Amino acid sequence: IALTFWLQPDVSPGNCWPLQGHQGQVFIRLPARVHLTGVTVQYISKEVSPSGTVISAPRDVAVFGVDADGEEETLLGTFMYNVANEAIQTFPLKVQSTHRGKMPGSK
C-alpha cells in the first residue's frame, strides 16, 4: 500500500511549494498512525523547468517521525536528492535514533 499526497494540488512546472532561503521544514500531520517505509521526492527536470535550471531542487533531506504529543522525535532517515538522476527518486526509511527536543534547525 502506498500513501501518496501532494503538498499542493497543482504540480505543473512553475507551480511549486516555495520555501524562503536555503533551508526549510515541512510538517505533515496524518489522521492515523502509519508505518512509513520510504519517501519519494519528485522534482522537475531542467528540460521542463521554466527557468531552465533545477538549482532550487531539494538536496539534503532528513525525515523525522513525531509522537502524538509532538514531543518525541525519531530520525527515520536522511538522504540526498540528486538532480543528475531521475526526476522521481525513492529513498528507504529506517529508525536510526531517538532524541528529545526540537528538530535540527528549528527555533
Short mmCIF file of N, CA, C and O in Angstrom, two decimals:
data_model
loop_
_atom_site.label_atom_id
_atom_site.label_comp_id
_atom_site.label_asym_id
_atom_site.label_seq_id
_atom_site.Cartn_x
_atom_site.Cartn_y
_atom_site.Cartn_z
N ILE A 1 0.86 -1.17 0.00
CA ILE A 1 0.00 0.00 0.00
C ILE A 1 0.90 1.22 0.00
O ILE A 1 1.82 1.33 0.79
N ALA A 2 0.62 2.14 -0.89
CA ALA A 2 1.39 3.38 -0.97
C ALA A 2 0.51 4.54 -0.56
O ALA A 2 -0.64 4.64 -0.98
N LEU A 3 1.01 5.40 0.28
CA LEU A 3 0.33 6.62 0.68
C LEU A 3 0.90 7.74 -0.17
O LEU A 3 2.09 7.99 -0.15
N THR A 4 0.05 8.35 -0.97
CA THR A 4 0.51 9.41 -1.85
C THR A 4 -0.29 10.67 -1.56
O THR A 4 -1.51 10.63 -1.45
N PHE A 5 0.40 11.79 -1.41
CA PHE A 5 -0.28 13.06 -1.26
C PHE A 5 0.63 14.14 -1.82
O PHE A 5 1.84 13.98 -1.93
N TRP A 6 0.02 15.22 -2.22
CA TRP A 6 0.76 16.36 -2.77
C TRP A 6 0.70 17.49 -1.77
O TRP A 6 -0.32 17.72 -1.13
N LEU A 7 1.77 18.24 -1.67
CA LEU A 7 1.78 19.40 -0.78
C LEU A 7 0.95 20.53 -1.38
O LEU A 7 0.51 21.41 -0.68
N GLN A 8 0.77 20.48 -2.68
CA GLN A 8 -0.02 21.49 -3.38
C GLN A 8 -0.70 20.79 -4.54
O GLN A 8 -0.07 20.00 -5.24
N PRO A 9 -1.98 21.04 -4.78
CA PRO A 9 -2.69 20.30 -5.82
C PRO A 9 -2.15 20.50 -7.23
O PRO A 9 -2.17 19.59 -8.04
N ASP A 10 -1.66 21.69 -7.58
CA ASP A 10 -1.15 21.94 -8.92
C ASP A 10 0.35 21.67 -8.94
O ASP A 10 1.14 22.43 -8.39
N VAL A 11 0.75 20.57 -9.55
CA VAL A 11 2.16 20.19 -9.56
C VAL A 11 2.80 20.41 -10.92
O VAL A 11 3.83 19.83 -11.23
N SER A 12 2.21 21.27 -11.73
CA SER A 12 2.79 21.56 -13.04
C SER A 12 4.03 22.45 -12.88
O SER A 12 4.16 23.17 -11.88
N PRO A 13 4.97 22.40 -13.85
CA PRO A 13 6.20 23.20 -13.74
C PRO A 13 5.90 24.68 -13.49
O PRO A 13 5.03 25.27 -14.13
N GLY A 14 6.62 25.25 -12.54
CA GLY A 14 6.45 26.65 -12.18
C GLY A 14 5.48 26.87 -11.03
O GLY A 14 5.42 27.95 -10.47
N ASN A 15 4.71 25.86 -10.68
CA ASN A 15 3.76 25.96 -9.57
C ASN A 15 4.27 25.11 -8.41
O ASN A 15 3.73 24.08 -8.09
N CYS A 16 5.33 25.58 -7.79
CA CYS A 16 5.96 24.82 -6.73
C CYS A 16 5.46 25.29 -5.36
O CYS A 16 4.71 26.24 -5.25
N TRP A 17 5.93 24.60 -4.36
CA TRP A 17 5.66 25.00 -2.98
C TRP A 17 6.93 25.68 -2.49
O TRP A 17 7.86 25.02 -2.02
N PRO A 18 7.05 27.00 -2.63
CA PRO A 18 8.32 27.68 -2.36
C PRO A 18 8.64 27.82 -0.88
O PRO A 18 7.75 27.98 -0.05
N LEU A 19 9.91 27.71 -0.58
CA LEU A 19 10.43 27.97 0.76
C LEU A 19 11.42 29.12 0.63
O LEU A 19 12.16 29.20 -0.35
N GLN A 20 11.44 29.99 1.60
CA GLN A 20 12.35 31.11 1.57
C GLN A 20 13.70 30.70 2.14
O GLN A 20 13.76 30.04 3.17
N GLY A 21 14.77 31.07 1.49
CA GLY A 21 16.11 30.77 1.97
C GLY A 21 16.60 29.41 1.50
O GLY A 21 16.07 28.82 0.56
N HIS A 22 17.65 28.91 2.15
CA HIS A 22 18.30 27.67 1.73
C HIS A 22 17.87 26.46 2.55
O HIS A 22 18.34 25.36 2.31
N GLN A 23 17.01 26.65 3.52
CA GLN A 23 16.59 25.55 4.38
C GLN A 23 15.12 25.72 4.70
O GLN A 23 14.62 26.83 4.84
N GLY A 24 14.42 24.60 4.81
CA GLY A 24 13.01 24.68 5.15
C GLY A 24 12.55 23.42 5.84
O GLY A 24 13.25 22.41 5.85
N GLN A 25 11.38 23.49 6.43
CA GLN A 25 10.80 22.34 7.10
C GLN A 25 9.35 22.20 6.67
O GLN A 25 8.65 23.20 6.48
N VAL A 26 8.93 20.98 6.51
CA VAL A 26 7.55 20.67 6.17
C VAL A 26 7.04 19.71 7.24
O VAL A 26 7.68 18.69 7.51
N PHE A 27 5.92 20.04 7.85
CA PHE A 27 5.30 19.17 8.83
C PHE A 27 4.00 18.65 8.25
O PHE A 27 3.17 19.44 7.79
N ILE A 28 3.82 17.35 8.26
CA ILE A 28 2.61 16.75 7.74
C ILE A 28 1.99 15.91 8.84
O ILE A 28 2.61 14.97 9.33
N ARG A 29 0.79 16.28 9.26
CA ARG A 29 0.08 15.53 10.29
C ARG A 29 -0.90 14.60 9.60
O ARG A 29 -1.78 15.04 8.87
N LEU A 30 -0.74 13.31 9.83
CA LEU A 30 -1.62 12.32 9.24
C LEU A 30 -2.74 11.99 10.21
O LEU A 30 -2.57 12.07 11.42
N PRO A 31 -3.91 11.59 9.71
CA PRO A 31 -5.05 11.35 10.59
C PRO A 31 -4.95 10.06 11.41
O PRO A 31 -5.73 9.85 12.32
N ALA A 32 -3.99 9.21 11.08
CA ALA A 32 -3.84 7.96 11.82
C ALA A 32 -2.36 7.59 11.86
O ALA A 32 -1.56 8.09 11.08
N ARG A 33 -2.02 6.71 12.77
CA ARG A 33 -0.65 6.23 12.88
C ARG A 33 -0.31 5.38 11.66
O ARG A 33 -1.12 4.55 11.23
N VAL A 34 0.86 5.60 11.09
CA VAL A 34 1.29 4.84 9.91
C VAL A 34 2.71 4.35 10.12
O VAL A 34 3.46 4.86 10.95
N HIS A 35 3.09 3.34 9.36
CA HIS A 35 4.46 2.84 9.35
C HIS A 35 5.03 3.16 7.98
O HIS A 35 4.66 2.55 6.98
N LEU A 36 5.91 4.15 7.93
CA LEU A 36 6.49 4.58 6.66
C LEU A 36 7.70 3.72 6.34
O LEU A 36 8.53 3.45 7.20
N THR A 37 7.80 3.32 5.09
CA THR A 37 8.95 2.53 4.66
C THR A 37 9.82 3.28 3.67
O THR A 37 10.94 2.88 3.40
N GLY A 38 9.31 4.37 3.12
CA GLY A 38 10.10 5.13 2.16
C GLY A 38 9.47 6.47 1.88
O GLY A 38 8.32 6.73 2.22
N VAL A 39 10.27 7.34 1.28
CA VAL A 39 9.84 8.68 0.88
C VAL A 39 10.23 8.85 -0.58
O VAL A 39 11.36 8.53 -0.98
N THR A 40 9.29 9.34 -1.38
CA THR A 40 9.57 9.61 -2.78
C THR A 40 9.54 11.11 -3.00
O THR A 40 8.62 11.79 -2.56
N VAL A 41 10.58 11.62 -3.65
CA VAL A 41 10.68 13.04 -3.97
C VAL A 41 10.69 13.16 -5.48
O VAL A 41 11.41 12.44 -6.17
N GLN A 42 9.87 14.08 -5.98
CA GLN A 42 9.84 14.36 -7.42
C GLN A 42 10.13 15.83 -7.63
O GLN A 42 9.56 16.69 -6.95
N TYR A 43 11.02 16.11 -8.56
CA TYR A 43 11.32 17.48 -8.92
C TYR A 43 11.40 17.54 -10.44
O TYR A 43 11.77 16.55 -11.08
N ILE A 44 11.06 18.66 -11.01
CA ILE A 44 11.06 18.75 -12.47
C ILE A 44 12.48 18.69 -13.02
O ILE A 44 13.44 19.06 -12.36
N SER A 45 12.60 18.23 -14.26
CA SER A 45 13.90 18.23 -14.92
C SER A 45 14.18 19.62 -15.48
O SER A 45 13.25 20.42 -15.67
N LYS A 46 15.43 19.92 -15.75
CA LYS A 46 15.74 21.25 -16.27
C LYS A 46 15.17 21.46 -17.67
O LYS A 46 14.95 22.58 -18.10
N GLU A 47 14.87 20.36 -18.37
CA GLU A 47 14.28 20.48 -19.70
C GLU A 47 12.88 21.08 -19.66
O GLU A 47 12.46 21.74 -20.61
N VAL A 48 12.13 20.85 -18.59
CA VAL A 48 10.78 21.41 -18.48
C VAL A 48 10.68 22.55 -17.47
O VAL A 48 9.62 23.12 -17.28
N SER A 49 11.80 22.89 -16.83
CA SER A 49 11.81 23.97 -15.86
C SER A 49 11.63 25.31 -16.56
O SER A 49 12.30 25.59 -17.56
N PRO A 50 10.72 26.17 -16.07
CA PRO A 50 10.54 27.49 -16.68
C PRO A 50 11.82 28.32 -16.72
O PRO A 50 12.03 29.10 -17.63
N SER A 51 12.71 28.12 -15.72
CA SER A 51 13.97 28.88 -15.68
C SER A 51 15.09 28.18 -16.43
O SER A 51 16.16 28.75 -16.64
N GLY A 52 14.87 26.90 -16.79
CA GLY A 52 15.92 26.13 -17.47
C GLY A 52 16.95 25.56 -16.51
O GLY A 52 17.94 24.98 -16.94
N THR A 53 16.71 25.73 -15.20
CA THR A 53 17.63 25.20 -14.19
C THR A 53 16.86 24.44 -13.13
O THR A 53 15.64 24.55 -13.05
N VAL A 54 17.57 23.69 -12.31
CA VAL A 54 16.97 22.99 -11.18
C VAL A 54 17.77 23.28 -9.90
O VAL A 54 17.86 22.46 -9.02
N ILE A 55 18.31 24.49 -9.83
CA ILE A 55 19.15 24.84 -8.67
C ILE A 55 18.37 24.91 -7.36
O ILE A 55 18.95 24.82 -6.29
N SER A 56 17.05 25.04 -7.45
CA SER A 56 16.25 25.11 -6.23
C SER A 56 15.74 23.74 -5.78
O SER A 56 14.98 23.65 -4.81
N ALA A 57 16.15 22.68 -6.45
CA ALA A 57 15.72 21.33 -6.07
C ALA A 57 16.20 21.00 -4.66
O ALA A 57 17.25 21.46 -4.22
N PRO A 58 15.41 20.20 -3.91
CA PRO A 58 15.88 19.79 -2.58
C PRO A 58 17.15 18.97 -2.72
O PRO A 58 17.36 18.31 -3.73
N ARG A 59 18.01 19.03 -1.72
CA ARG A 59 19.25 18.26 -1.79
C ARG A 59 19.36 17.34 -0.59
O ARG A 59 19.11 16.15 -0.69
N ASP A 60 19.73 17.87 0.55
CA ASP A 60 19.87 17.06 1.77
C ASP A 60 18.54 17.07 2.51
O ASP A 60 18.03 18.13 2.86
N VAL A 61 17.99 15.88 2.76
CA VAL A 61 16.68 15.77 3.38
C VAL A 61 16.78 14.85 4.60
O VAL A 61 17.43 13.81 4.55
N ALA A 62 16.14 15.25 5.68
CA ALA A 62 16.02 14.42 6.87
C ALA A 62 14.53 14.24 7.14
O ALA A 62 13.76 15.19 7.06
N VAL A 63 14.14 13.01 7.43
CA VAL A 63 12.73 12.70 7.71
C VAL A 63 12.62 12.25 9.16
O VAL A 63 13.33 11.34 9.59
N PHE A 64 11.73 12.92 9.91
CA PHE A 64 11.50 12.62 11.31
C PHE A 64 10.06 12.18 11.50
O PHE A 64 9.16 12.67 10.83
N GLY A 65 9.86 11.30 12.44
CA GLY A 65 8.52 10.96 12.91
C GLY A 65 8.37 11.61 14.28
O GLY A 65 9.34 11.72 15.02
N VAL A 66 7.17 12.05 14.59
CA VAL A 66 6.92 12.71 15.87
C VAL A 66 5.78 11.97 16.57
O VAL A 66 4.81 11.58 15.93
N ASP A 67 5.91 11.79 17.88
CA ASP A 67 4.85 11.10 18.63
C ASP A 67 3.58 11.94 18.65
O ASP A 67 3.58 13.10 18.23
N ALA A 68 2.50 11.36 19.14
CA ALA A 68 1.18 12.02 19.12
C ALA A 68 1.17 13.34 19.88
O ALA A 68 0.42 14.24 19.55
N ASP A 69 2.03 13.48 20.89
CA ASP A 69 2.09 14.72 21.68
C ASP A 69 2.97 15.77 21.01
O ASP A 69 3.04 16.90 21.47
N GLY A 70 3.69 15.39 19.97
CA GLY A 70 4.59 16.32 19.30
C GLY A 70 5.85 16.60 20.08
O GLY A 70 6.53 17.58 19.84
N GLU A 71 6.19 15.72 21.04
CA GLU A 71 7.34 15.97 21.90
C GLU A 71 8.55 15.12 21.56
O GLU A 71 9.67 15.59 21.62
N GLU A 72 8.34 13.85 21.24
CA GLU A 72 9.48 12.98 20.96
C GLU A 72 9.62 12.75 19.46
O GLU A 72 8.67 12.39 18.78
N GLU A 73 10.83 12.99 18.98
CA GLU A 73 11.11 12.85 17.55
C GLU A 73 12.01 11.66 17.31
O GLU A 73 12.89 11.36 18.11
N THR A 74 11.79 10.99 16.20
CA THR A 74 12.62 9.87 15.80
C THR A 74 13.12 10.12 14.40
O THR A 74 12.32 10.39 13.49
N LEU A 75 14.43 10.06 14.21
CA LEU A 75 15.00 10.22 12.88
C LEU A 75 14.73 8.95 12.09
O LEU A 75 15.17 7.86 12.47
N LEU A 76 13.98 9.07 11.01
CA LEU A 76 13.62 7.91 10.19
C LEU A 76 14.58 7.72 9.02
O LEU A 76 14.67 6.63 8.48
N GLY A 77 15.27 8.76 8.63
CA GLY A 77 16.23 8.61 7.55
C GLY A 77 16.75 9.94 7.04
O GLY A 77 16.12 10.99 7.23
N THR A 78 17.89 9.89 6.43
CA THR A 78 18.46 11.04 5.74
C THR A 78 18.85 10.59 4.35
O THR A 78 19.22 9.44 4.13
N PHE A 79 18.73 11.48 3.40
CA PHE A 79 19.11 11.14 2.04
C PHE A 79 19.44 12.39 1.25
O PHE A 79 19.19 13.50 1.70
N MET A 80 20.02 12.20 0.08
CA MET A 80 20.38 13.30 -0.80
C MET A 80 19.68 13.11 -2.14
O MET A 80 19.86 12.10 -2.80
N TYR A 81 18.85 14.07 -2.52
CA TYR A 81 18.21 14.08 -3.83
C TYR A 81 19.26 14.56 -4.82
O TYR A 81 19.89 15.59 -4.64
N ASN A 82 19.46 13.81 -5.89
CA ASN A 82 20.49 14.12 -6.88
C ASN A 82 19.82 14.53 -8.18
O ASN A 82 19.20 13.71 -8.85
N VAL A 83 19.97 15.81 -8.58
CA VAL A 83 19.32 16.31 -9.78
C VAL A 83 19.87 15.67 -11.06
O VAL A 83 19.23 15.73 -12.10
N ALA A 84 21.01 15.01 -10.97
CA ALA A 84 21.58 14.34 -12.14
C ALA A 84 20.90 12.99 -12.40
O ALA A 84 21.04 12.42 -13.47
N ASN A 85 20.17 12.48 -11.41
CA ASN A 85 19.45 11.21 -11.55
C ASN A 85 18.04 11.47 -12.06
O ASN A 85 17.70 12.57 -12.46
N GLU A 86 17.20 10.45 -12.01
CA GLU A 86 15.81 10.56 -12.44
C GLU A 86 15.08 11.64 -11.64
O GLU A 86 15.42 11.92 -10.50
N ALA A 87 14.02 12.21 -12.22
CA ALA A 87 13.24 13.25 -11.56
C ALA A 87 12.51 12.71 -10.33
O ALA A 87 12.31 13.42 -9.35
N ILE A 88 12.10 11.44 -10.37
CA ILE A 88 11.41 10.80 -9.25
C ILE A 88 12.38 9.84 -8.58
O ILE A 88 12.88 8.92 -9.21
N GLN A 89 12.68 10.09 -7.31
CA GLN A 89 13.63 9.27 -6.57
C GLN A 89 12.99 8.81 -5.25
O GLN A 89 12.39 9.62 -4.54
N THR A 90 13.11 7.52 -4.95
CA THR A 90 12.55 6.95 -3.73
C THR A 90 13.68 6.54 -2.80
O THR A 90 14.66 5.93 -3.24
N PHE A 91 13.52 6.86 -1.52
CA PHE A 91 14.53 6.58 -0.51
C PHE A 91 13.92 5.77 0.62
O PHE A 91 12.87 6.14 1.14
N PRO A 92 14.56 4.67 1.02
CA PRO A 92 14.02 3.86 2.13
C PRO A 92 14.23 4.57 3.46
O PRO A 92 15.16 5.35 3.62
N LEU A 93 13.33 4.30 4.40
CA LEU A 93 13.43 4.87 5.74
C LEU A 93 13.66 3.77 6.75
O LEU A 93 13.14 2.67 6.63
N LYS A 94 14.45 4.07 7.76
CA LYS A 94 14.70 3.16 8.87
C LYS A 94 14.79 3.99 10.13
O LYS A 94 15.24 5.12 10.10
N VAL A 95 14.41 3.40 11.26
CA VAL A 95 14.57 4.10 12.53
C VAL A 95 16.05 4.09 12.87
O VAL A 95 16.66 3.03 13.00
N GLN A 96 16.65 5.29 12.98
CA GLN A 96 18.08 5.38 13.23
C GLN A 96 18.41 5.82 14.65
O GLN A 96 19.35 5.36 15.23
N SER A 97 17.65 6.77 15.17
CA SER A 97 17.95 7.26 16.51
C SER A 97 16.73 7.96 17.07
O SER A 97 15.82 8.33 16.34
N THR A 98 16.72 8.15 18.35
CA THR A 98 15.65 8.88 19.02
C THR A 98 16.29 9.95 19.87
O THR A 98 17.29 9.72 20.53
N HIS A 99 15.72 11.14 19.82
CA HIS A 99 16.22 12.23 20.66
C HIS A 99 15.07 13.13 21.04
O HIS A 99 14.05 13.18 20.37
N ARG A 100 15.22 13.83 22.13
CA ARG A 100 14.18 14.76 22.58
C ARG A 100 14.58 16.17 22.18
O ARG A 100 15.73 16.47 21.96
N GLY A 101 13.59 17.02 22.12
CA GLY A 101 13.85 18.41 21.81
C GLY A 101 13.39 18.76 20.42
O GLY A 101 12.62 18.04 19.80
N LYS A 102 13.89 19.87 19.94
CA LYS A 102 13.46 20.36 18.64
C LYS A 102 14.27 19.72 17.53
O LYS A 102 15.38 19.27 17.72
N MET A 103 13.67 19.74 16.33
CA MET A 103 14.39 19.23 15.17
C MET A 103 15.55 20.15 14.86
O MET A 103 15.48 21.34 15.10
N PRO A 104 16.62 19.59 14.31
CA PRO A 104 17.75 20.43 13.95
C PRO A 104 17.31 21.57 13.05
O PRO A 104 16.55 21.36 12.10
N GLY A 105 17.75 22.78 13.37
CA GLY A 105 17.42 23.93 12.56
C GLY A 105 16.14 24.64 12.96
O GLY A 105 15.84 25.69 12.46
N SER A 106 15.35 24.05 13.87
CA SER A 106 14.11 24.70 14.28
C SER A 106 14.40 25.68 15.40
O SER A 106 15.37 25.56 16.11
N LYS A 107 13.51 26.68 15.54
CA LYS A 107 13.71 27.71 16.57
C LYS A 107 12.64 27.61 17.62
O LYS A 107 11.59 27.13 17.44
#
